Short mmCIF file of N, CA and C in Angstrom, two decimals:
data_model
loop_
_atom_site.label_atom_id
_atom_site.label_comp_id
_atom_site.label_asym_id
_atom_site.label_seq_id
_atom_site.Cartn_x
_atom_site.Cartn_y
_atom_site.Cartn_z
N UNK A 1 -68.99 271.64 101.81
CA UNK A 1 -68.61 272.75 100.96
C UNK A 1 -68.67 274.07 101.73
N UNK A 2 -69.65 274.10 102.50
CA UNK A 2 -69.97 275.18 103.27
C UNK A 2 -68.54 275.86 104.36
N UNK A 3 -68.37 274.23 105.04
CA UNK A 3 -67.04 274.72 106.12
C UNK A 3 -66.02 274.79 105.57
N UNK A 4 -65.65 274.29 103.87
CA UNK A 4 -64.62 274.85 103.53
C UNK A 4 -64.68 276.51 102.67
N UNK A 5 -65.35 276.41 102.67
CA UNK A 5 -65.86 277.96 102.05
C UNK A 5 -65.46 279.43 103.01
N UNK A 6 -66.26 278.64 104.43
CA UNK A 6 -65.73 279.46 105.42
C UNK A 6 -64.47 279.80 105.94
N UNK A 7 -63.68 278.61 106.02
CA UNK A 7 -62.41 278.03 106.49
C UNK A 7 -61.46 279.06 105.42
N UNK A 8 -62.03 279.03 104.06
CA UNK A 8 -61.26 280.03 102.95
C UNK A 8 -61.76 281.83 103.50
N UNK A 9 -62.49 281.82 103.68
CA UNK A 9 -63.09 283.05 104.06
C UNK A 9 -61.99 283.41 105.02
N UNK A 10 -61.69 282.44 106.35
CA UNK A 10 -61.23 283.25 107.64
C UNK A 10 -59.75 283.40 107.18
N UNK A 11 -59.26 282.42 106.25
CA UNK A 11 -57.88 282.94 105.79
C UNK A 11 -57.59 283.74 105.42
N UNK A 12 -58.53 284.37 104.42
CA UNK A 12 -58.03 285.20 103.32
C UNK A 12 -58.37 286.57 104.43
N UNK A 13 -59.57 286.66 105.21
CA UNK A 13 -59.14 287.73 106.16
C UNK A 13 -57.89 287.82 106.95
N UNK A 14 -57.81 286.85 106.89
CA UNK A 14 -56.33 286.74 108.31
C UNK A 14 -55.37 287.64 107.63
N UNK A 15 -55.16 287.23 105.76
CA UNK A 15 -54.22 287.64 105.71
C UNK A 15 -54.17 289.25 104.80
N UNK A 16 -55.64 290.10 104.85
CA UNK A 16 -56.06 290.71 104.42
C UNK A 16 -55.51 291.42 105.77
N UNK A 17 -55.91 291.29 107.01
CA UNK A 17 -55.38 292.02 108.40
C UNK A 17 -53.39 292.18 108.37
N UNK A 18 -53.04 291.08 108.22
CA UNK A 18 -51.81 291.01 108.00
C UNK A 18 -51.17 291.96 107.24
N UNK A 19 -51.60 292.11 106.02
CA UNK A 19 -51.29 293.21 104.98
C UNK A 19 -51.03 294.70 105.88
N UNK A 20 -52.32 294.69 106.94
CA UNK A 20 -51.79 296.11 106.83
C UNK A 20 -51.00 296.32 107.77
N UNK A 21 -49.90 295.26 108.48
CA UNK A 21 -49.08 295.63 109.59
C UNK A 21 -47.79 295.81 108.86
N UNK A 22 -47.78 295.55 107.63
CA UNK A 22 -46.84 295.80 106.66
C UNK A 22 -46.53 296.90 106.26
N UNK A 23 -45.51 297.52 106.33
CA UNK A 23 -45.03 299.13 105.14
C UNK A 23 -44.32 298.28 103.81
N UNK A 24 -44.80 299.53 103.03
CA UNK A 24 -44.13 299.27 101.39
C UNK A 24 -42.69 298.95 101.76
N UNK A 25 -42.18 298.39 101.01
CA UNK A 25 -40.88 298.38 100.75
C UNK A 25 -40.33 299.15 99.37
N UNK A 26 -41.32 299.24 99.02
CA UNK A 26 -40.77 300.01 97.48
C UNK A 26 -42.39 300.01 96.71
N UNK A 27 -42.69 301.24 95.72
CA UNK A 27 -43.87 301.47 95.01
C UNK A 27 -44.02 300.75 94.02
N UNK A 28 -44.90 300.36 93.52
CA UNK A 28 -45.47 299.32 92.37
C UNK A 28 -44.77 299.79 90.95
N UNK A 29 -44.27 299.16 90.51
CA UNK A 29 -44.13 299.61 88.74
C UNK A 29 -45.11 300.18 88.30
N UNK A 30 -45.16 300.98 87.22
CA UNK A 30 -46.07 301.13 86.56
C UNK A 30 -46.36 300.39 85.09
N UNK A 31 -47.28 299.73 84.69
CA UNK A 31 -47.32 299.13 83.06
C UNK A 31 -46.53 299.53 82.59
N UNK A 32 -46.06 298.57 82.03
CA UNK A 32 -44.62 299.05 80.83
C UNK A 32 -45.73 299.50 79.60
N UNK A 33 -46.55 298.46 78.88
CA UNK A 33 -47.36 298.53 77.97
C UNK A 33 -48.86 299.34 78.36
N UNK A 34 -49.01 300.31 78.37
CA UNK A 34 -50.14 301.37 79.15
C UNK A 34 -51.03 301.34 78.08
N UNK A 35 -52.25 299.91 78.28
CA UNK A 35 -53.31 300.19 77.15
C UNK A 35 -53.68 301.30 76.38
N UNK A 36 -53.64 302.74 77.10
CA UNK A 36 -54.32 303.97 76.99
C UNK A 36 -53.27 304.31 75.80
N UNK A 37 -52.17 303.57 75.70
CA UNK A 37 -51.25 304.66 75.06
C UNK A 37 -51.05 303.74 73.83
N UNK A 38 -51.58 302.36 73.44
CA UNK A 38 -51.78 301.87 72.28
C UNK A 38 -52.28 302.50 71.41
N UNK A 39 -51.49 302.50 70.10
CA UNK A 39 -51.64 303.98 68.93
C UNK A 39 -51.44 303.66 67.93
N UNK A 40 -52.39 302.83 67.75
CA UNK A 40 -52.41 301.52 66.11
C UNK A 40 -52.37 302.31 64.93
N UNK A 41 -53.67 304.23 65.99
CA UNK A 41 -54.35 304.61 64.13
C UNK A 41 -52.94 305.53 64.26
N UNK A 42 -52.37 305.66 64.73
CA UNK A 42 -50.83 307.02 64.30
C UNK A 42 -50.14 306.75 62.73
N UNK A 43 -50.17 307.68 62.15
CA UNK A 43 -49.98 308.15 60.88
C UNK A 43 -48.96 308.76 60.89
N UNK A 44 -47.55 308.66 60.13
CA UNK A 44 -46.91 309.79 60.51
C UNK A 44 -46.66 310.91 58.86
N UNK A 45 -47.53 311.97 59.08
CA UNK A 45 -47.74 313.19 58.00
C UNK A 45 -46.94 313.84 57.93
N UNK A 46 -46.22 314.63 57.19
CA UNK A 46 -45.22 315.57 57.78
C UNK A 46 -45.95 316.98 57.98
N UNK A 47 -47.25 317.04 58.24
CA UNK A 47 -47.79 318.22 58.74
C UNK A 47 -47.93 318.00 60.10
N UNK A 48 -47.33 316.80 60.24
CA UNK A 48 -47.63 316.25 61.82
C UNK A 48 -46.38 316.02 62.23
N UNK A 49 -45.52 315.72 62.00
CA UNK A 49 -44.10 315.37 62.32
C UNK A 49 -43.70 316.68 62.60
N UNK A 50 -43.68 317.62 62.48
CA UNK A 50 -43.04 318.81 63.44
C UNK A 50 -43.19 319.29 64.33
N UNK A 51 -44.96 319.29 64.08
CA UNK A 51 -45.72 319.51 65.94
C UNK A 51 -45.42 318.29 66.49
N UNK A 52 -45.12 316.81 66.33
CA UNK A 52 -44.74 316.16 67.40
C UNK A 52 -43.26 316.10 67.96
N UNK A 53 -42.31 316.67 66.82
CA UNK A 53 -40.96 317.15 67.31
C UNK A 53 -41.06 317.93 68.32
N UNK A 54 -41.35 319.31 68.05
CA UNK A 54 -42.03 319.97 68.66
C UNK A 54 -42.00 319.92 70.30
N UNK A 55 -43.47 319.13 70.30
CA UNK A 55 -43.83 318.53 72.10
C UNK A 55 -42.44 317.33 72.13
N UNK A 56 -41.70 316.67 71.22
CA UNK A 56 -41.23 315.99 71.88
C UNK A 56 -40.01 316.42 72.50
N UNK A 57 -39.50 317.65 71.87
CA UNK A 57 -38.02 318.47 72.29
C UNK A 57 -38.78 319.18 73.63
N UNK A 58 -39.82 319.74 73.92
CA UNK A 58 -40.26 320.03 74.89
C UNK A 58 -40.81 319.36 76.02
N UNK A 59 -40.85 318.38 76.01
CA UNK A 59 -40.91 317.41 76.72
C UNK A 59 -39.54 316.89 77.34
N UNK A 60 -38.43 316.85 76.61
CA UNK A 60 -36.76 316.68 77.02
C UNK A 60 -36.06 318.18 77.60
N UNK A 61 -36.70 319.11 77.08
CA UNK A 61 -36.33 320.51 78.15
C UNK A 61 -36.54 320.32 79.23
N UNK A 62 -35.73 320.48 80.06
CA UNK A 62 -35.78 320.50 82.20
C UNK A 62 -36.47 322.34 82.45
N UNK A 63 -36.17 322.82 81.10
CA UNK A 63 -37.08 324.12 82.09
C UNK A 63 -38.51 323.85 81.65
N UNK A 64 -38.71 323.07 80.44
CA UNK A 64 -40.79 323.52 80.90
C UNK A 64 -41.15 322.61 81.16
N UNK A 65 -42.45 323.12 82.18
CA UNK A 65 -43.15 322.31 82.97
C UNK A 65 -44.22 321.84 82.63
N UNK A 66 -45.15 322.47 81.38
CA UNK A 66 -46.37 322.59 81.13
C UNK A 66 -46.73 322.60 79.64
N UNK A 67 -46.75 321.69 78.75
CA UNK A 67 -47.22 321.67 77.40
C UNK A 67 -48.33 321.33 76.75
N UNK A 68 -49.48 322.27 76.44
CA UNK A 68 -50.23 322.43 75.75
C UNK A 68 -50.41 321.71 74.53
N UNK A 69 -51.41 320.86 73.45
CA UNK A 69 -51.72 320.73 72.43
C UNK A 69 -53.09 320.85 72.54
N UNK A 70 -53.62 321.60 71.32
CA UNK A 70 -54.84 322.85 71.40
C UNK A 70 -55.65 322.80 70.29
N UNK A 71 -56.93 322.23 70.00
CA UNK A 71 -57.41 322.45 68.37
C UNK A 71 -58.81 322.00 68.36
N UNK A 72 -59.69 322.03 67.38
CA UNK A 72 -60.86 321.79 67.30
C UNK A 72 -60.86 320.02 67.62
N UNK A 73 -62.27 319.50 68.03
CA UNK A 73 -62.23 318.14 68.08
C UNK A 73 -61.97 317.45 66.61
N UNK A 74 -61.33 316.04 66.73
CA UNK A 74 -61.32 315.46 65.56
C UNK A 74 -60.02 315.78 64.81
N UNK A 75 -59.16 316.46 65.19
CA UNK A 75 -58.21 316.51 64.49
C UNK A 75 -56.83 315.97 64.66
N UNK A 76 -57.05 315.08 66.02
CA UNK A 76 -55.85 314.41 65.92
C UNK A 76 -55.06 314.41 67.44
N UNK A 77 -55.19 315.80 68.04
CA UNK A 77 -54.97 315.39 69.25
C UNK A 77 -54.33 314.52 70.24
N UNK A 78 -55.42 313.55 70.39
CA UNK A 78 -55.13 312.74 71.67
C UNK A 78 -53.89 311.74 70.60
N UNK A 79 -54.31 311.27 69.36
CA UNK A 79 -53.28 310.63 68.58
C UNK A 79 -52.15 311.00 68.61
N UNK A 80 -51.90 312.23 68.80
CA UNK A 80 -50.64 312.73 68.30
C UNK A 80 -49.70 312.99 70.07
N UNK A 81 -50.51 312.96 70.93
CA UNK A 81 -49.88 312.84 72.61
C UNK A 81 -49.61 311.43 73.32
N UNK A 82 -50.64 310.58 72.49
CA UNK A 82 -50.08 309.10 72.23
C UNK A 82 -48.91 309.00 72.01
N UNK A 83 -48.69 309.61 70.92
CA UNK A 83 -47.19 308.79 70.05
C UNK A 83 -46.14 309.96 70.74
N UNK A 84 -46.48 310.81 71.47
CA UNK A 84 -45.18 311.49 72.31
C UNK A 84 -45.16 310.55 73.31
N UNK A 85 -46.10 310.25 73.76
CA UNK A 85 -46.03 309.37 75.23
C UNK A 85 -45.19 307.93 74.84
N UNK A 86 -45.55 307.19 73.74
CA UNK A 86 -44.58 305.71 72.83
C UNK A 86 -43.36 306.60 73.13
N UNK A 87 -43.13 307.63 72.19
CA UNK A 87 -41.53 308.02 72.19
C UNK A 87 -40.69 308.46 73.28
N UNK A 88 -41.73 309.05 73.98
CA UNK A 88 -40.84 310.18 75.19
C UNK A 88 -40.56 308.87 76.29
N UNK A 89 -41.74 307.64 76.07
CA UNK A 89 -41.48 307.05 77.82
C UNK A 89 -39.72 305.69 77.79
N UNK A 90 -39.10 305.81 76.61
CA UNK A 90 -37.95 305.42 77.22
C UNK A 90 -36.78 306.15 77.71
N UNK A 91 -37.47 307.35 77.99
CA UNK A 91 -36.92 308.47 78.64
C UNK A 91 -37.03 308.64 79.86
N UNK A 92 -38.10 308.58 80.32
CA UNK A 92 -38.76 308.94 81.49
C UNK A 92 -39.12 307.65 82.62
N UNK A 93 -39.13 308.42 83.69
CA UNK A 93 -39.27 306.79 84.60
C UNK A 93 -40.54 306.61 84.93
N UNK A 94 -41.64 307.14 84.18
CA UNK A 94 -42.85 307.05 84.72
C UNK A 94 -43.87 307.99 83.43
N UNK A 95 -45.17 306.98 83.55
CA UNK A 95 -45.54 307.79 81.91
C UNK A 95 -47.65 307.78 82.64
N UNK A 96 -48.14 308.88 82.93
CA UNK A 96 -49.53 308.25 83.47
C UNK A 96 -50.38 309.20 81.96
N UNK A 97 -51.34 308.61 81.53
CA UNK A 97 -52.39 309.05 81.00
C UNK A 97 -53.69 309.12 81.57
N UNK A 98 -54.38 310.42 81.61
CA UNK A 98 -55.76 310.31 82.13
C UNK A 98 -56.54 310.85 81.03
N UNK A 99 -57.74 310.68 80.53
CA UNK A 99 -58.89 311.30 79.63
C UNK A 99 -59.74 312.17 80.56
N UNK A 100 -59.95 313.25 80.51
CA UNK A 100 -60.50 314.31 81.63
C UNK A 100 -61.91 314.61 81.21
N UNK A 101 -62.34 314.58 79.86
CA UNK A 101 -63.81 314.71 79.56
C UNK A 101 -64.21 315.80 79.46
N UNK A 102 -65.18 316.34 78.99
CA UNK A 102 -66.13 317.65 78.89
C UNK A 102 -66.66 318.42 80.48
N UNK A 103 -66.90 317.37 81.24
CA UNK A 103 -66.69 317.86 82.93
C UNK A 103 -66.07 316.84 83.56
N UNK A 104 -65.04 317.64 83.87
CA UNK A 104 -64.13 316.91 84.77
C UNK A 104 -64.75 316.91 86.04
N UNK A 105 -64.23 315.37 86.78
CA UNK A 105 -64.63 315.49 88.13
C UNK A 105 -63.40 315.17 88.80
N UNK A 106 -62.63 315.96 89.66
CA UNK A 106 -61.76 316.09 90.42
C UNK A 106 -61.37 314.65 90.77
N UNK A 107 -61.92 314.41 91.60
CA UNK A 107 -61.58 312.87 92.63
C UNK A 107 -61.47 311.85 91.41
N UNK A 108 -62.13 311.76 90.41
CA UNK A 108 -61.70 310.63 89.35
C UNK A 108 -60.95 310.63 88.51
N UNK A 109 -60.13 311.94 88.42
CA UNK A 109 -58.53 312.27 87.76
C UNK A 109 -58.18 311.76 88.74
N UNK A 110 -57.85 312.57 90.27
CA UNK A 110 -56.94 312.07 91.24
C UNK A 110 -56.89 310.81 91.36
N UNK A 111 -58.70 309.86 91.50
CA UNK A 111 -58.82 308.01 91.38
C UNK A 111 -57.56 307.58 90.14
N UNK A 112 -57.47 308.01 89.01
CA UNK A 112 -56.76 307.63 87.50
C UNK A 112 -55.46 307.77 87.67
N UNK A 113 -55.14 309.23 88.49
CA UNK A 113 -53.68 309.05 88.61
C UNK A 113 -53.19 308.25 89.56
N UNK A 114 -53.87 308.49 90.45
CA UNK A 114 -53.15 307.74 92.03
C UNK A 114 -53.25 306.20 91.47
N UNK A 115 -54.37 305.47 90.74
CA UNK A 115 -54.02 304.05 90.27
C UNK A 115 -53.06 303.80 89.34
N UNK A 116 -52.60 304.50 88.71
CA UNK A 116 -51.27 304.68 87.35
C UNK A 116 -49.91 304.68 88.33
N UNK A 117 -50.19 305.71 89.60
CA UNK A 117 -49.13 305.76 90.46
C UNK A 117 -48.78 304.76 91.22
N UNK A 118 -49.49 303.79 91.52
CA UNK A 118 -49.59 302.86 92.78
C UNK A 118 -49.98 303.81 93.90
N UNK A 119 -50.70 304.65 94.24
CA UNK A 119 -51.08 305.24 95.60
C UNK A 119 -52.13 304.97 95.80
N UNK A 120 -52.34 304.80 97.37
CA UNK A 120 -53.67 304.57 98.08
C UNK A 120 -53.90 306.00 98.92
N UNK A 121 -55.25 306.20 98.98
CA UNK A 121 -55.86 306.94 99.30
C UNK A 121 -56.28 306.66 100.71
N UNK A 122 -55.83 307.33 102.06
CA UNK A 122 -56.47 307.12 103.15
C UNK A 122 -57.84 307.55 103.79
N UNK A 123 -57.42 308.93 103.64
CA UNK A 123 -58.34 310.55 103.70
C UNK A 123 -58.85 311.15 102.32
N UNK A 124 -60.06 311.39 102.93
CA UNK A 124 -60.24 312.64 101.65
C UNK A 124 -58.93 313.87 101.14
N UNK A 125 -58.71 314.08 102.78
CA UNK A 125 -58.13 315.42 103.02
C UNK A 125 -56.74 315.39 102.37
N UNK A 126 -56.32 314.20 102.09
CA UNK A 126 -54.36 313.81 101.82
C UNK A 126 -54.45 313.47 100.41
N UNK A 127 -55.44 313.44 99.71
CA UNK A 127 -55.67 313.40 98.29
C UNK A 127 -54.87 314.24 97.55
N UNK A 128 -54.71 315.55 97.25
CA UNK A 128 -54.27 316.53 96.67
C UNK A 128 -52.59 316.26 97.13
N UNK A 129 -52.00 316.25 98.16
CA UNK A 129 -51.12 316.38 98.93
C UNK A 129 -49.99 315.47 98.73
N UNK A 130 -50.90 314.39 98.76
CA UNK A 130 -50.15 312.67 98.08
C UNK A 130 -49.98 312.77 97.18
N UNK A 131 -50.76 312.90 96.18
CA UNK A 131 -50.40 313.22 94.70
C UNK A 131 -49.22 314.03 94.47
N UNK A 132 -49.30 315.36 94.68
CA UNK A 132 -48.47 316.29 94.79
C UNK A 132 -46.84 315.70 95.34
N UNK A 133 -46.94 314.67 96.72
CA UNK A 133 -45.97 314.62 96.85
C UNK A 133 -44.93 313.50 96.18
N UNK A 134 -45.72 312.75 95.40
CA UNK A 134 -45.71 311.56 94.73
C UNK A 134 -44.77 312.18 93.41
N UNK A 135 -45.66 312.90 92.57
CA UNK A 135 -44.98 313.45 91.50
C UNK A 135 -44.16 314.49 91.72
N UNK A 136 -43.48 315.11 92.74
CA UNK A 136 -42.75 315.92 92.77
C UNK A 136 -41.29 315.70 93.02
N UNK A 137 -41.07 314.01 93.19
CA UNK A 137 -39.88 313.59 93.19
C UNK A 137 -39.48 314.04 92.09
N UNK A 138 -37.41 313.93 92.10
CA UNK A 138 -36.73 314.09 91.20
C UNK A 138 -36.92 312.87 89.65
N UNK A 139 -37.82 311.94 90.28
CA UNK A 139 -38.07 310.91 88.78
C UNK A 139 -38.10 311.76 87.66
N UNK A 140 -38.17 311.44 86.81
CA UNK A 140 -38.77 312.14 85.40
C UNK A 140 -40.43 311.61 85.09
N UNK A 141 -40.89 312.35 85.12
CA UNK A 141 -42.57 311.79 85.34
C UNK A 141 -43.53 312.48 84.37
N UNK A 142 -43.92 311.90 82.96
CA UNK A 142 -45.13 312.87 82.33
C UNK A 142 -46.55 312.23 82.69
N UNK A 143 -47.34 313.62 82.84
CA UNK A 143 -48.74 313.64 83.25
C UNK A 143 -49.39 313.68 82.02
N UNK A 144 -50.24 313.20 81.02
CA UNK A 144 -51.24 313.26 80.22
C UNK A 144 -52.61 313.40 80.58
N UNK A 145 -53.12 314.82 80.52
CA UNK A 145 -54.15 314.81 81.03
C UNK A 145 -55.10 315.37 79.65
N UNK A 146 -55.47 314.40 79.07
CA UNK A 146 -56.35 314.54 77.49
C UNK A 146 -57.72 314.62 77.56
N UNK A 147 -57.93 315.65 76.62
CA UNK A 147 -59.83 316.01 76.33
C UNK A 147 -60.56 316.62 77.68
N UNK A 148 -59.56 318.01 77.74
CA UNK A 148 -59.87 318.84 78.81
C UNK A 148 -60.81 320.20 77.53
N UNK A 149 -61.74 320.10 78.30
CA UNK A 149 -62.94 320.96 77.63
C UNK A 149 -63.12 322.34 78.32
N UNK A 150 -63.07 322.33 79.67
CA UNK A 150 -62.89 323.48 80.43
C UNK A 150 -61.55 323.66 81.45
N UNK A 151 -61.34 324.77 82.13
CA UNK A 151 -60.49 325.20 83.17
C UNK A 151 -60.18 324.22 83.91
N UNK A 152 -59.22 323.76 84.39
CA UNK A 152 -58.64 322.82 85.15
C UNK A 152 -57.87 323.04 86.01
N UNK A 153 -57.66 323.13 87.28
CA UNK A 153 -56.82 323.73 88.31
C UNK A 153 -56.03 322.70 88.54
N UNK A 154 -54.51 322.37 88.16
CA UNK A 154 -54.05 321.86 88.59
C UNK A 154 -53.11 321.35 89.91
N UNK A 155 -52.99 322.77 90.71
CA UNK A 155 -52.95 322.48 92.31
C UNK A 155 -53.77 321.52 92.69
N UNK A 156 -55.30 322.17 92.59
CA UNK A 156 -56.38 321.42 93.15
C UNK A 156 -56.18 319.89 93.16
N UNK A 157 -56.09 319.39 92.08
CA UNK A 157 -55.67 318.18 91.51
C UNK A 157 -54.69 317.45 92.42
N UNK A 158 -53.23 318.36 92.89
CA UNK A 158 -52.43 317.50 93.28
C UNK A 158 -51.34 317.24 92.55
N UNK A 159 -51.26 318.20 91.16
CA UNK A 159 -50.61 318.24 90.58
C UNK A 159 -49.20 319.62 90.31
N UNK A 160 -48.38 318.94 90.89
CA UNK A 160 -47.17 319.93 91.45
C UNK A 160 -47.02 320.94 89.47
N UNK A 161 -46.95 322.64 90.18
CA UNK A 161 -46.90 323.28 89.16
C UNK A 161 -45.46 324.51 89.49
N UNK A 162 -45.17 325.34 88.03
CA UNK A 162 -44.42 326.09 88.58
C UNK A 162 -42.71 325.66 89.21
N UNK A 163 -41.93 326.02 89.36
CA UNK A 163 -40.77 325.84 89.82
C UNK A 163 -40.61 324.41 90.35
N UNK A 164 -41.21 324.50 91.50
CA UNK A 164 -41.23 323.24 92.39
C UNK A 164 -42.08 322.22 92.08
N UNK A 165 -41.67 321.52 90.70
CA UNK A 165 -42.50 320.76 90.73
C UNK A 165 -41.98 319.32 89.89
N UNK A 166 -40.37 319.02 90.45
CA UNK A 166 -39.24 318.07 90.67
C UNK A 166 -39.31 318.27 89.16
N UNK A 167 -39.69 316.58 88.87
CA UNK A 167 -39.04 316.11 87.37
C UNK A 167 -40.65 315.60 86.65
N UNK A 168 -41.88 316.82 87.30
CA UNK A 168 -42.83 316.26 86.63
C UNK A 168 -43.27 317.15 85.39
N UNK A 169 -43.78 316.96 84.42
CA UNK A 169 -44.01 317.56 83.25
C UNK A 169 -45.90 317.18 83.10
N UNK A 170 -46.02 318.10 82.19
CA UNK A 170 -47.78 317.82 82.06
C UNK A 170 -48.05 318.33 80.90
N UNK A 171 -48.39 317.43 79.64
CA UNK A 171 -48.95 317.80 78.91
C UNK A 171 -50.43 316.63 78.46
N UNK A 172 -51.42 318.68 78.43
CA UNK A 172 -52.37 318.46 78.13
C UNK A 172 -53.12 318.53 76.57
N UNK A 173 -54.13 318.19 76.47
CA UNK A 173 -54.57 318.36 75.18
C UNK A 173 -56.01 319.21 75.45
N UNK A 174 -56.89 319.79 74.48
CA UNK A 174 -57.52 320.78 75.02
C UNK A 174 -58.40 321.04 73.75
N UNK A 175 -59.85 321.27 74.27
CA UNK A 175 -60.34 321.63 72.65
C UNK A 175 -61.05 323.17 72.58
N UNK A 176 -60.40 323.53 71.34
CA UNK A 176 -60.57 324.56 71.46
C UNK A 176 -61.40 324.61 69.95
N UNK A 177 -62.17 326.21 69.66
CA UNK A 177 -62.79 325.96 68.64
C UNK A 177 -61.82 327.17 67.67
N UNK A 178 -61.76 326.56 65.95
CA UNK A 178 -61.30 327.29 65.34
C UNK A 178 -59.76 327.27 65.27
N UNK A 179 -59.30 326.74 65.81
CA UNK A 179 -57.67 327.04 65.71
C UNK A 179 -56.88 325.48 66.20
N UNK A 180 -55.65 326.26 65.73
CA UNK A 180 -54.92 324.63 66.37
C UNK A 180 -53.50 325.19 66.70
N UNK A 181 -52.74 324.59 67.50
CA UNK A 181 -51.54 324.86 67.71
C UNK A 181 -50.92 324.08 69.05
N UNK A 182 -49.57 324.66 69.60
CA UNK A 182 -48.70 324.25 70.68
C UNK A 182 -48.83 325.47 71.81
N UNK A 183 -48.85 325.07 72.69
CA UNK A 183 -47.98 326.08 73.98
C UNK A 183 -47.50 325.72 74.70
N UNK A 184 -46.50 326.02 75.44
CA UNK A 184 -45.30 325.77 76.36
C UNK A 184 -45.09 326.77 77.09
N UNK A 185 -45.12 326.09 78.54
CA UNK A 185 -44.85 326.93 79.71
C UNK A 185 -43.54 326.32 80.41
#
């Protein structure tokens, strides 16, 4: 049992070495069915059906880049960027969701996206850069970056902003106290 154990061992290195004399030929799909974006509890209210018109006509605009949904916790939120993400992604050639938390930690957005993306990480240093250059193709690409509690730099991130920033879109969700609403950049 032992020498075949080993005998499996030296293969699977062999061909673990092999792998890397290889270049991509093309990037990984992404889930068609994106657990994160299963949205059993979605309700559709008509106090809710306009704000999701709303993000969803803004989401099909080529000029904005950046859409906001904004409100106290508990009110619906991440539900309601769900069911843009169901609707908007037979639109789009690429759909990533990340949950960002009360403190975000940089490298484990970039870990969330770059695995949604198919990218590997070589360097610390090409983190931001890869990302950036990943989503800045002409694809059509939405970023979900949900249950952002504080300031979020999205350069830092790797996340192409502003003019140059191809066919990627980003909408976040955000909690704020006292109020609720949309913004669009």
């Amino acid at each position: 049992m032992g020498k075949k154990a080993s005998k499996k061992v030296e293969a699977v290195t062999e061909f673990l070495q092999e792998k890397k004399t290889f270049n991509r030929v093309s990037l990984p799909t992404t889930h068609e069915d994106n657990i994160r974006l299963k949205n059993k509890d979605y309700e559709e209210f008509q106090s809710r059906s306009s704000t999701l018109n709303h993000v969803l006509n803004a989401v099909e605009d080529a000029e904005v880049g950046i859409i906001g949904v904004y409100g106290m916790g508990g009110i619906g939120k991440t539900t309601l960027v769900k069911e843009v993400g169901q609707q908007a992604k037979k639109k789009l050639d690429e759909l990533v969701f990340v949950e960002v938390s009360d403190k975000p930690d940089t490298k484990n957005i970039q870990d969330e996206l770059a695995n949604q993306l198919g990218l590997e990480f070589e360097t610390e240093a090409e983190r931001a850069s890869k990302l950036c250059a990943r989503l800045k193709t002409d694809k059509k690409i939405l970023v979900i970056l949900d249950n952002i509690w504080e300031e979020l730099n999205l350069e830092a991130l790797g996340i192409p902003c502003g003019n140059d920033r191809g066919g990627c879109k980003v909408l976040l969700t955000q909690e704020i106290i006292m109020c609720y609403g949309v913004w669009i950049l």
